[in-house]
CSV table of C-alpha atoms and ligand atoms in Angstrom, one decimal:
chain,number,residue,atom,x,y,z
A,153,MET,CA,-137.3,-85.6,-70.2
A,154,PRO,CA,-136.2,-83.8,-72.8
A,155,GLU,CA,-138.0,-82.4,-75.5
A,156,ASP,CA,-135.9,-83.6,-78.3
A,157,LEU,CA,-135.5,-87.5,-76.6
A,158,PRO,CA,-136.6,-89.7,-79.8
A,159,ALA,CA,-139.9,-91.2,-79.1
A,160,LEU,CA,-138.5,-94.8,-79.5
A,161,LEU,CA,-136.1,-94.0,-76.5
A,162,GLY,CA,-138.8,-92.6,-74.4
A,163,GLY,CA,-139.0,-88.7,-75.1
A,164,PRO,CA,-142.9,-87.4,-76.3
A,165,PRO,CA,-143.9,-88.7,-79.7
A,166,VAL,CA,-144.3,-85.7,-82.1
A,167,ARG,CA,-147.8,-86.6,-83.0
A,168,PRO,CA,-148.9,-88.1,-79.9
A,169,ASN,CA,-152.4,-89.2,-81.6
A,170,GLY,CA,-150.9,-91.2,-84.5
A,171,PRO,CA,-151.9,-92.1,-87.9
A,172,PRO,CA,-155.3,-91.1,-88.4
A,173,PRO,CA,-157.8,-93.5,-89.8
A,174,TRP,CA,-158.9,-94.7,-92.8
A,175,PRO,CA,-160.9,-94.9,-94.5
A,176,PRO,CA,-161.3,-91.4,-93.4
A,177,PRO,CA,-165.2,-90.8,-92.1
A,178,ASP,CA,-167.1,-89.4,-95.3
A,179,PRO,CA,-170.4,-87.9,-94.3
A,180,ASP,CA,-170.9,-88.4,-98.4
A,181,VAL,CA,-170.4,-91.8,-98.0
A,182,ARG,CA,-172.3,-92.3,-95.1
A,183,ALA,CA,-175.4,-90.2,-96.7
A,184,ALA,CA,-174.8,-93.1,-100.4
A,185,LEU,CA,-175.5,-95.7,-98.0
A,186,ALA,CA,-178.3,-95.1,-95.8
A,187,ALA,CA,-180.3,-94.5,-98.9
A,188,ALA,CA,-178.7,-97.2,-100.8
A,189,THR,CA,-179.8,-99.4,-97.9
A,190,ALA,CA,-183.3,-97.8,-97.5
A,191,ALA,CA,-183.9,-98.4,-101.2
A,192,GLY,CA,-183.3,-102.2,-100.4
A,193,ALA,CA,-180.0,-102.3,-102.4
A,194,TRP,CA,-178.3,-104.1,-99.4
A,195,GLY,CA,-179.8,-107.7,-100.7
A,196,ARG,CA,-180.3,-107.4,-104.3
A,197,TYR,CA,-178.2,-109.1,-106.5
A,198,HIS,CA,-178.7,-105.8,-109.4
A,199,GLY,CA,-179.7,-102.3,-108.8
A,200,GLU,CA,-178.2,-99.2,-110.5
A,201,HIS,CA,-175.0,-98.6,-108.4
A,202,VAL,CA,-172.7,-101.0,-110.2
A,203,ALA,CA,-173.9,-100.0,-113.7
A,204,ALA,CA,-173.6,-96.7,-112.7
A,205,LEU,CA,-170.1,-96.9,-111.6
A,206,GLU,CA,-169.0,-98.4,-114.6
A,207,ALA,CA,-170.2,-95.4,-116.6
A,208,GLU,CA,-168.8,-93.1,-114.3
A,209,LEU,CA,-165.4,-94.2,-114.3
A,210,ALA,CA,-165.4,-95.1,-118.0
A,211,ALA,CA,-166.1,-91.5,-117.9
A,212,SER,CA,-164.0,-89.8,-115.7
A,213,HIS,CA,-161.4,-92.4,-117.4
A,214,ALA,CA,-162.4,-91.6,-121.2
A,215,VAL,CA,-162.9,-94.9,-122.2
A,216,PRO,CA,-165.9,-96.6,-123.4
A,217,HIS,CA,-165.3,-99.6,-121.0
A,218,ALA,CA,-165.1,-100.3,-117.4
A,219,LEU,CA,-165.8,-103.2,-116.1
A,220,THR,CA,-165.7,-104.0,-111.6
A,221,CYS,CA,-165.0,-107.0,-110.5
A,222,ALA,CA,-163.9,-108.3,-106.3
A,223,SER,CA,-160.7,-107.2,-106.4
A,224,GLY,CA,-157.6,-105.4,-108.2
A,225,THR,CA,-155.9,-108.5,-107.9
A,226,LEU,CA,-158.5,-110.3,-110.2
A,227,ALA,CA,-158.6,-107.3,-112.2
A,228,VAL,CA,-155.1,-108.0,-113.3
A,229,GLU,CA,-155.6,-111.6,-114.0
A,230,VAL,CA,-158.9,-110.4,-116.3
A,231,ALA,CA,-156.7,-108.6,-118.1
A,232,LEU,CA,-154.1,-110.8,-118.5
A,233,ARG,CA,-156.6,-113.3,-118.9
A,234,ALA,CA,-158.3,-111.1,-121.8
A,235,LEU,CA,-154.9,-111.1,-123.7
A,236,ARG,CA,-155.1,-114.5,-123.9
A,237,VAL,CA,-151.7,-114.9,-121.6
A,238,GLY,CA,-151.6,-118.8,-120.5
A,239,PRO,CA,-148.7,-121.9,-120.6
A,240,GLY,CA,-145.9,-121.2,-122.3
A,241,ASP,CA,-145.8,-117.5,-122.2
A,242,GLU,CA,-144.0,-114.6,-120.8
A,243,VAL,CA,-145.0,-112.1,-118.8
A,244,VAL,CA,-142.4,-108.9,-117.7
A,245,LEU,CA,-143.0,-106.7,-114.7
A,246,ALA,CA,-140.5,-104.7,-112.6
A,247,ALA,CA,-138.3,-107.5,-109.9
A,248,TYR,CA,-139.5,-104.1,-107.9
A,249,ASP,CA,-143.5,-104.8,-107.8
A,250,TYR,CA,-146.7,-105.9,-105.9
A,251,GLU,CA,-146.1,-109.6,-104.8
A,252,SER,CA,-149.6,-110.6,-106.4
A,253,ASN,CA,-148.7,-109.4,-109.7
A,254,PHE,CA,-146.2,-111.9,-109.8
A,255,LEU,CA,-147.9,-114.7,-107.9
A,256,THR,CA,-150.8,-113.6,-110.6
A,257,VAL,CA,-148.8,-114.7,-113.5
A,258,HIS,CA,-147.8,-117.9,-111.9
A,259,ALA,CA,-151.9,-118.8,-111.5
A,260,LEU,CA,-151.9,-118.1,-115.4
A,261,GLY,CA,-149.2,-120.7,-115.9
A,262,ALA,CA,-147.5,-118.1,-117.6
A,263,THR,CA,-143.7,-117.3,-116.7
A,264,PRO,CA,-142.7,-114.1,-114.6
A,265,VAL,CA,-140.0,-112.5,-116.5
A,266,LEU,CA,-138.2,-110.0,-114.2
A,267,ALA,CA,-137.0,-106.5,-115.8
A,268,ASP,CA,-134.5,-104.4,-113.4
A,269,PRO,CA,-136.5,-101.2,-112.4
A,270,HIS,CA,-135.3,-97.7,-113.3
A,271,PRO,CA,-132.2,-96.5,-111.1
A,272,ASP,CA,-133.9,-93.0,-110.1
A,273,THR,CA,-137.5,-93.9,-110.0
A,274,TRP,CA,-137.4,-97.6,-109.0
A,275,GLN,CA,-140.4,-98.1,-111.5
A,276,LEU,CA,-140.3,-100.4,-114.6
A,277,ASP,CA,-137.7,-99.2,-117.0
A,278,PRO,CA,-138.8,-99.1,-120.7
A,279,VAL,CA,-134.7,-99.5,-121.5
A,280,ARG,CA,-134.9,-102.9,-119.0
A,281,LEU,CA,-138.4,-103.8,-121.1
A,282,GLU,CA,-137.0,-103.8,-124.5
A,283,ALA,CA,-134.1,-105.8,-123.0
A,284,ALA,CA,-136.3,-108.5,-121.3
A,285,PHE,CA,-138.6,-109.2,-124.6
A,286,THR,CA,-138.0,-112.9,-126.4
A,287,GLU,CA,-140.6,-114.3,-128.9
A,288,ARG,CA,-142.5,-115.9,-126.0
A,289,THR,CA,-143.6,-112.3,-124.5
A,290,LYS,CA,-147.1,-112.0,-124.6
A,291,ALA,CA,-147.7,-109.2,-121.9
A,292,VAL,CA,-146.5,-106.6,-119.6
A,293,VAL,CA,-147.7,-105.5,-116.6
A,294,CYS,CA,-146.5,-102.3,-115.0
A,295,SER,CA,-147.5,-101.0,-111.6
A,296,HIS,CA,-147.4,-97.3,-110.8
A,297,LEU,CA,-146.1,-97.6,-107.5
A,298,HIS,CA,-145.6,-95.0,-103.9
A,299,GLY,CA,-146.3,-91.8,-105.7
A,300,GLY,CA,-144.2,-92.9,-108.8
A,301,LEU,CA,-145.2,-93.1,-112.2
A,302,VAL,CA,-144.3,-95.7,-115.4
A,303,PRO,CA,-143.7,-93.4,-118.3
A,304,MET,CA,-146.3,-95.7,-120.2
A,305,ARG,CA,-145.6,-93.3,-123.5
A,306,GLU,CA,-142.4,-95.3,-124.3
A,307,VAL,CA,-143.8,-98.6,-122.5
A,308,ALA,CA,-146.7,-98.8,-125.5
A,309,ASP,CA,-144.6,-97.9,-128.1
A,310,LEU,CA,-142.2,-100.4,-127.6
A,311,CYS,CA,-144.8,-102.9,-126.9
A,312,ARG,CA,-147.6,-101.6,-130.1
A,313,GLY,CA,-146.5,-103.5,-133.2
A,314,ARG,CA,-144.9,-106.7,-131.9
A,315,GLY,CA,-147.8,-108.1,-130.4
A,316,VAL,CA,-146.9,-107.3,-126.2
A,317,GLY,CA,-150.1,-106.7,-124.6
A,318,VAL,CA,-150.0,-104.0,-122.1
A,319,VAL,CA,-151.6,-104.0,-118.4
A,320,GLU,CA,-151.2,-101.1,-116.8
A,321,ASP,CA,-151.7,-101.6,-113.0
A,322,ALA,CA,-153.0,-98.0,-111.5
A,323,ALA,CA,-154.0,-99.2,-108.2
A,324,GLN,CA,-151.9,-97.0,-106.7
A,325,ALA,CA,-152.3,-94.3,-109.1
A,326,PRO,CA,-156.3,-93.9,-109.1
A,327,GLY,CA,-156.8,-90.1,-110.5
A,328,ALA,CA,-153.2,-89.4,-111.9
A,329,THR,CA,-152.2,-88.2,-114.6
A,330,VAL,CA,-149.5,-89.7,-116.8
A,331,GLN,CA,-147.7,-87.9,-119.6
A,332,GLY,CA,-151.3,-86.2,-120.4
A,333,LYS,CA,-153.6,-89.2,-120.1
A,334,PRO,CA,-155.4,-90.8,-116.8
A,335,ALA,CA,-153.6,-93.5,-115.0
A,336,GLY,CA,-154.6,-96.7,-116.3
A,337,THR,CA,-155.8,-95.7,-119.8
A,338,TRP,CA,-152.3,-96.3,-121.7
A,339,GLY,CA,-151.9,-100.1,-121.7
A,340,ASP,CA,-154.1,-102.0,-123.6
A,341,LEU,CA,-156.1,-102.9,-120.5
A,342,GLY,CA,-156.2,-100.6,-116.9
A,343,THR,CA,-156.8,-102.1,-114.0
A,344,LEU,CA,-157.6,-100.2,-110.2
A,345,SER,CA,-158.5,-101.7,-106.4
A,346,PHE,CA,-161.4,-100.8,-104.4
A,347,GLY,CA,-159.4,-102.8,-101.5
A,348,GLY,CA,-159.7,-101.1,-97.5
A,349,SER,CA,-156.4,-99.3,-97.7
A,350,LYS,CA,-157.2,-97.6,-101.5
A,351,LEU,CA,-157.6,-94.1,-102.2
A,352,LEU,CA,-161.0,-95.4,-103.8
A,353,ALA,CA,-162.4,-97.6,-100.8
A,354,ALA,CA,-165.0,-100.3,-100.7
A,355,GLY,CA,-163.2,-102.9,-98.6
A,356,ARG,CA,-162.4,-104.8,-101.6
A,357,GLY,CA,-163.3,-104.6,-105.3
A,358,GLY,CA,-161.7,-103.9,-108.5
A,359,ALA,CA,-162.0,-102.5,-111.8
A,360,VAL,CA,-160.8,-102.8,-115.7
A,361,LEU,CA,-160.8,-100.2,-118.1
A,362,THR,CA,-160.8,-100.7,-122.0
A,363,ALA,CA,-160.7,-98.9,-124.6
A,364,ASP,CA,-160.8,-102.1,-127.0
A,365,PRO,CA,-164.5,-104.4,-127.6
A,366,GLN,CA,-163.1,-106.9,-128.0
A,367,LEU,CA,-160.9,-106.9,-124.9
A,368,HIS,CA,-163.7,-105.8,-123.2
A,369,GLN,CA,-165.9,-108.6,-123.7
A,370,ARG,CA,-163.4,-111.7,-122.8
A,371,ALA,CA,-162.8,-110.0,-120.1
A,372,LYS,CA,-166.9,-109.8,-119.4
A,373,ALA,CA,-167.0,-113.7,-120.3
A,374,PHE,CA,-164.5,-114.5,-118.1
A,375,LEU,CA,-166.2,-112.8,-115.2
A,376,SER,CA,-169.5,-114.6,-115.7
A,377,ARG,CA,-170.6,-118.2,-115.3
A,378,GLY,CA,-174.0,-118.3,-117.3
A,379,LEU,CA,-176.3,-115.7,-116.1
A,380,GLN,CA,-174.3,-114.9,-113.0
A,381,GLN,CA,-171.4,-112.9,-112.4
A,382,TRP,CA,-168.8,-115.3,-109.8
A,383,ALA,CA,-166.8,-112.3,-108.7
A,384,ALA,CA,-169.2,-109.0,-109.0
A,385,LEU,CA,-168.7,-105.9,-106.7
A,386,SER,CA,-171.9,-105.5,-104.5
A,387,GLU,CA,-174.4,-102.6,-104.7
A,388,LEU,CA,-173.5,-101.4,-101.4
A,389,GLN,CA,-169.8,-101.3,-102.5
A,390,ALA,CA,-170.4,-99.4,-105.6
A,391,ALA,CA,-172.7,-96.9,-103.6
A,392,ALA,CA,-170.0,-96.3,-101.0
A,393,LEU,CA,-167.5,-95.5,-104.1
A,394,ARG,CA,-169.7,-93.1,-106.5
A,395,PRO,CA,-169.1,-90.3,-103.8
A,396,GLN,CA,-165.5,-90.7,-103.6
A,397,LEU,CA,-164.6,-91.0,-107.5
A,398,ARG,CA,-166.7,-88.3,-107.9
A,399,LYS,CA,-164.2,-86.3,-105.9
A,400,LEU,CA,-161.2,-88.1,-106.6
A,401,PRO,CA,-159.7,-85.1,-108.9
A,402,GLU,CA,-160.6,-82.6,-105.6
A,403,VAL,CA,-158.5,-85.4,-103.2
A,404,THR,CA,-155.9,-86.0,-105.1
A,405,ALA,CA,-155.1,-81.8,-105.9
A,406,ILE,CA,-154.9,-81.7,-101.7
A,407,ARG,CA,-152.7,-85.1,-101.7
A,408,ALA,CA,-150.5,-83.6,-103.9
A,409,ASP,CA,-150.6,-80.4,-102.2
A,410,ARG,CA,-149.6,-81.8,-99.2
A,411,VAL,CA,-146.8,-83.7,-100.5
A,412,ARG,CA,-145.0,-80.3,-102.0
A,413,GLU,CA,-145.5,-79.2,-98.2
A,414,LEU,CA,-143.8,-82.0,-96.8
A,415,VAL,CA,-141.0,-82.3,-99.3
A,416,GLY,CA,-140.5,-78.7,-99.2
A,417,CYS,CA,-140.0,-79.2,-95.5
A,418,LEU,CA,-137.8,-81.8,-95.3
A,419,ALA,CA,-134.2,-81.3,-95.0
A,420,VAL,CA,-132.4,-84.1,-94.3
A,421,PRO,CA,-129.9,-86.0,-96.2
A,422,GLY,CA,-130.5,-89.5,-97.4
A,423,LEU,CA,-134.5,-88.9,-98.5
A,424,VAL,CA,-135.2,-88.9,-101.7
A,425,PRO,CA,-138.7,-88.9,-103.7
A,426,PHE,CA,-139.2,-90.2,-107.2
A,427,PRO,CA,-139.1,-88.5,-109.9
A,428,VAL,CA,-142.0,-88.0,-112.4
A,429,PRO,CA,-142.2,-88.4,-116.4
A,430,PRO,CA,-142.8,-84.4,-118.2
A,431,ASP,CA,-146.4,-83.6,-118.6
A,432,SER,CA,-147.2,-86.2,-115.7
A,433,ALA,CA,-149.0,-85.4,-112.1
A,434,PRO,CA,-148.9,-88.5,-109.8
A,435,ALA,CA,-151.8,-89.4,-107.2
A,436,PHE,CA,-150.4,-89.6,-103.9
A,437,TYR,CA,-151.7,-93.4,-102.7
A,438,LYS,CA,-148.4,-93.6,-101.0
A,439,LEU,CA,-145.2,-91.8,-100.6
A,440,GLY,CA,-142.2,-93.5,-101.3
A,441,PHE,CA,-138.8,-92.3,-100.2
A,442,ARG,CA,-135.3,-94.2,-101.8
A,443,TYR,CA,-133.8,-94.1,-98.4
A,444,ASP,CA,-129.5,-93.8,-98.2
A,445,PRO,CA,-129.0,-95.0,-94.6
A,446,ALA,CA,-125.1,-93.9,-95.2
A,447,ALA,CA,-126.4,-90.4,-95.9
A,448,PHE,CA,-128.6,-90.7,-92.7
A,449,GLY,CA,-126.9,-91.9,-90.6
A,450,LEU,CA,-129.0,-94.8,-89.3
A,451,PRO,CA,-130.0,-98.2,-90.4
A,452,ARG,CA,-133.5,-98.2,-92.4
A,453,ASP,CA,-135.0,-100.6,-90.1
A,454,LEU,CA,-133.7,-98.2,-87.1
A,455,PHE,CA,-135.3,-95.4,-89.3
A,456,VAL,CA,-138.1,-96.5,-89.9
A,457,ARG,CA,-139.1,-97.6,-86.2
A,458,ALA,CA,-137.9,-94.1,-85.1
A,459,VAL,CA,-139.9,-92.4,-87.3
A,460,ARG,CA,-142.9,-95.1,-86.3
A,461,ALA,CA,-142.3,-94.1,-82.7
A,462,GLU,CA,-143.1,-90.7,-83.0
A,463,GLY,CA,-146.8,-91.3,-84.3
A,464,VAL,CA,-145.9,-91.3,-88.4
A,465,ALA,CA,-147.1,-94.5,-90.0
A,466,LEU,CA,-143.6,-95.3,-92.1
A,467,ASP,CA,-142.6,-98.8,-93.4
A,468,ALA,CA,-140.0,-100.8,-95.7
A,469,GLY,CA,-141.3,-100.3,-99.4
A,470,PHE,CA,-141.9,-104.2,-100.6
A,471,LYS,CA,-139.7,-107.1,-100.9
A,472,ALA,CA,-137.9,-107.6,-104.3
A,473,LEU,CA,-139.9,-110.7,-106.4
A,474,HIS,CA,-136.9,-112.4,-106.4
A,475,VAL,CA,-135.2,-112.2,-103.3
A,476,GLY,CA,-135.8,-114.9,-101.4
A,477,ARG,CA,-137.3,-117.0,-104.0
A,478,SER,CA,-136.2,-120.0,-106.0
A,479,PRO,CA,-134.7,-118.7,-109.4
A,480,SER,CA,-136.9,-121.2,-111.1
A,481,ARG,CA,-139.6,-119.6,-110.4
A,482,PHE,CA,-138.8,-116.8,-113.0
A,483,ARG,CA,-136.2,-115.5,-115.1
A,484,ALA,CA,-134.4,-112.5,-114.4
A,485,ALA,CA,-133.8,-110.4,-117.6
A,486,GLY,CA,-130.3,-109.3,-116.7
A,487,ASP,CA,-129.3,-107.9,-113.9
A,488,LEU,CA,-131.1,-106.1,-110.7
A,489,THR,CA,-129.2,-104.7,-109.4
A,490,HIS,CA,-131.8,-101.6,-108.5
A,491,ALA,CA,-134.5,-103.8,-107.4
A,492,THR,CA,-132.2,-105.3,-105.3
A,493,ALA,CA,-131.4,-101.7,-103.8
A,494,ALA,CA,-135.6,-100.7,-103.6
A,495,HIS,CA,-135.9,-104.1,-101.8
A,496,ALA,CA,-133.2,-102.5,-99.8
A,497,GLY,CA,-133.4,-98.8,-99.7
A,498,CYS,CA,-137.6,-98.4,-100.2
A,499,VAL,CA,-139.4,-96.5,-97.4
A,500,VAL,CA,-143.0,-95.3,-97.6
A,501,LEU,CA,-145.0,-92.6,-95.8
A,502,HIS,CA,-148.7,-94.5,-96.1
A,503,HIS,CA,-151.6,-92.6,-97.5
A,504,PRO,CA,-153.8,-91.1,-94.4
A,505,VAL,CA,-151.5,-88.9,-93.3
A,506,LEU,CA,-152.1,-87.2,-96.7
A,507,GLY,CA,-155.7,-86.3,-96.8
A,508,LEU,CA,-154.9,-84.0,-93.9
A,509,SER,CA,-153.7,-80.2,-93.3
A,510,ARG,CA,-150.4,-78.7,-94.4
A,511,ALA,CA,-150.0,-78.6,-90.5
A,512,ASP,CA,-149.9,-82.1,-90.7
A,513,ALA,CA,-147.8,-82.9,-93.9
A,514,ARG,CA,-145.1,-80.4,-91.6
A,515,GLN,CA,-145.3,-82.6,-88.5
A,516,VAL,CA,-144.4,-85.7,-90.5
A,517,ALA,CA,-141.3,-83.9,-92.2
A,518,ASP,CA,-141.1,-81.9,-88.3
A,519,ALA,CA,-140.9,-86.1,-86.7
A,520,VAL,CA,-138.3,-86.8,-89.6
A,521,ALA,CA,-135.7,-83.8,-88.9
A,522,LYS,CA,-136.4,-85.0,-85.7
A,523,VAL,CA,-134.8,-88.5,-86.1
A,524,TYR,CA,-132.2,-86.9,-87.7
A,525,ARG,CA,-131.2,-84.9,-85.5
A,526,GLU,CA,-131.3,-86.9,-82.6
A,527,ARG,CA,-129.6,-89.8,-84.5
A,528,ASP,CA,-126.6,-90.4,-82.7
A,529,ARG,CA,-128.4,-91.4,-79.2
A,530,PHE,CA,-129.4,-94.5,-81.2
B,871,LIG,C1,-153.4,-103.2,-103.9
B,871,LIG,C2,-152.8,-103.3,-105.0
B,871,LIG,C3,-153.3,-104.3,-106.1
B,871,LIG,C4,-154.1,-105.5,-105.7
B,871,LIG,O1,-155.5,-105.1,-105.3
B,871,LIG,P1,-156.8,-105.7,-104.6
B,871,LIG,O2,-157.7,-104.8,-104.2
B,871,LIG,O3,-155.9,-105.8,-102.8
B,871,LIG,O4,-156.4,-107.3,-104.9
B,871,LIG,C5,-152.5,-104.6,-107.0
B,871,LIG,N1,-151.5,-104.0,-107.7
B,871,LIG,C6,-151.1,-102.6,-106.4
B,871,LIG,C7,-150.1,-102.1,-107.2
B,871,LIG,C8,-151.6,-103.0,-105.8
B,871,LIG,O5,-150.8,-101.7,-104.5
């Protein structure tokens, strides 16, 4: 069996053990959970951990208010509700975005308005955003996706003074710096997710960040029914998150180093990472690329399958929100050429491998290089 035969065709994979598990084993989380369990937190409504986590989230993001809840999806809904989004309103988002943000706008009875993303970054484009505004525009949802970043300063400048609220969805970018400020702190409200795949993982969970006491109060009121919170994070979830939050800056730096290593070794055509705004440092939950099948020499689907067979967790990106959906479900603000391109051309490297060694990062590049070298065999 030739050493260089692609794994998809029966050769030996570059990474025979495949992708590492997520979340990675973490002795600090184990210790925190053991201590919380021993203290009886496992069965209680209230305790020290949720309140402490909220205080630590606020402090680490340098905002006065952080509120936890059951998911990142709910956090976006809470943020839009705090901005009083409802029937008849329009909410602008990039036509290439996480699907639940689109569905959340519908859940509130509002109309999603889809703007074409930036041609190079495939993130929300402030130029297209401005063109999407009407007198019905109530809010904008900005998501930082796949290691890319939305230029939030430009978004905030556009929305300020027009009565358009900004929700900054930092579910994929906790710990990132966007134009000199922590991701999640540029909008009127910012949101985080603690879902099972995320960089701060608790299986489920989310948070809303804000500097505005009135928005904080409205968010809190929505999450309360009488004395009870109806979609709260549990004490054990909060106990598991606290050590992860403490280590986030260190982990973010390690992951950025692994991405530099990987991208530095990646000498193949047709695979370009997203540029980021100046004075910014992404957090690499996933590492997205613009994939060009003509330059690489393989259709995207085959490229993804070939790299996966080498033991690397690579996938196609999101479906664009306008593709395969009735036009009655949204308003398109202009043409959606780049969203269609992102739909067809985005690939994302899943995150677990980015927390391992530089040698692992180089192996990912090796796997891609091997698929490129052997592309004519497929
Ligand atoms: C994961 C994710 C969410 C939602 O988070 P959940 O906690 O899974 O509900 C929202 N936005 C983006 C961009 C995400 O990646």
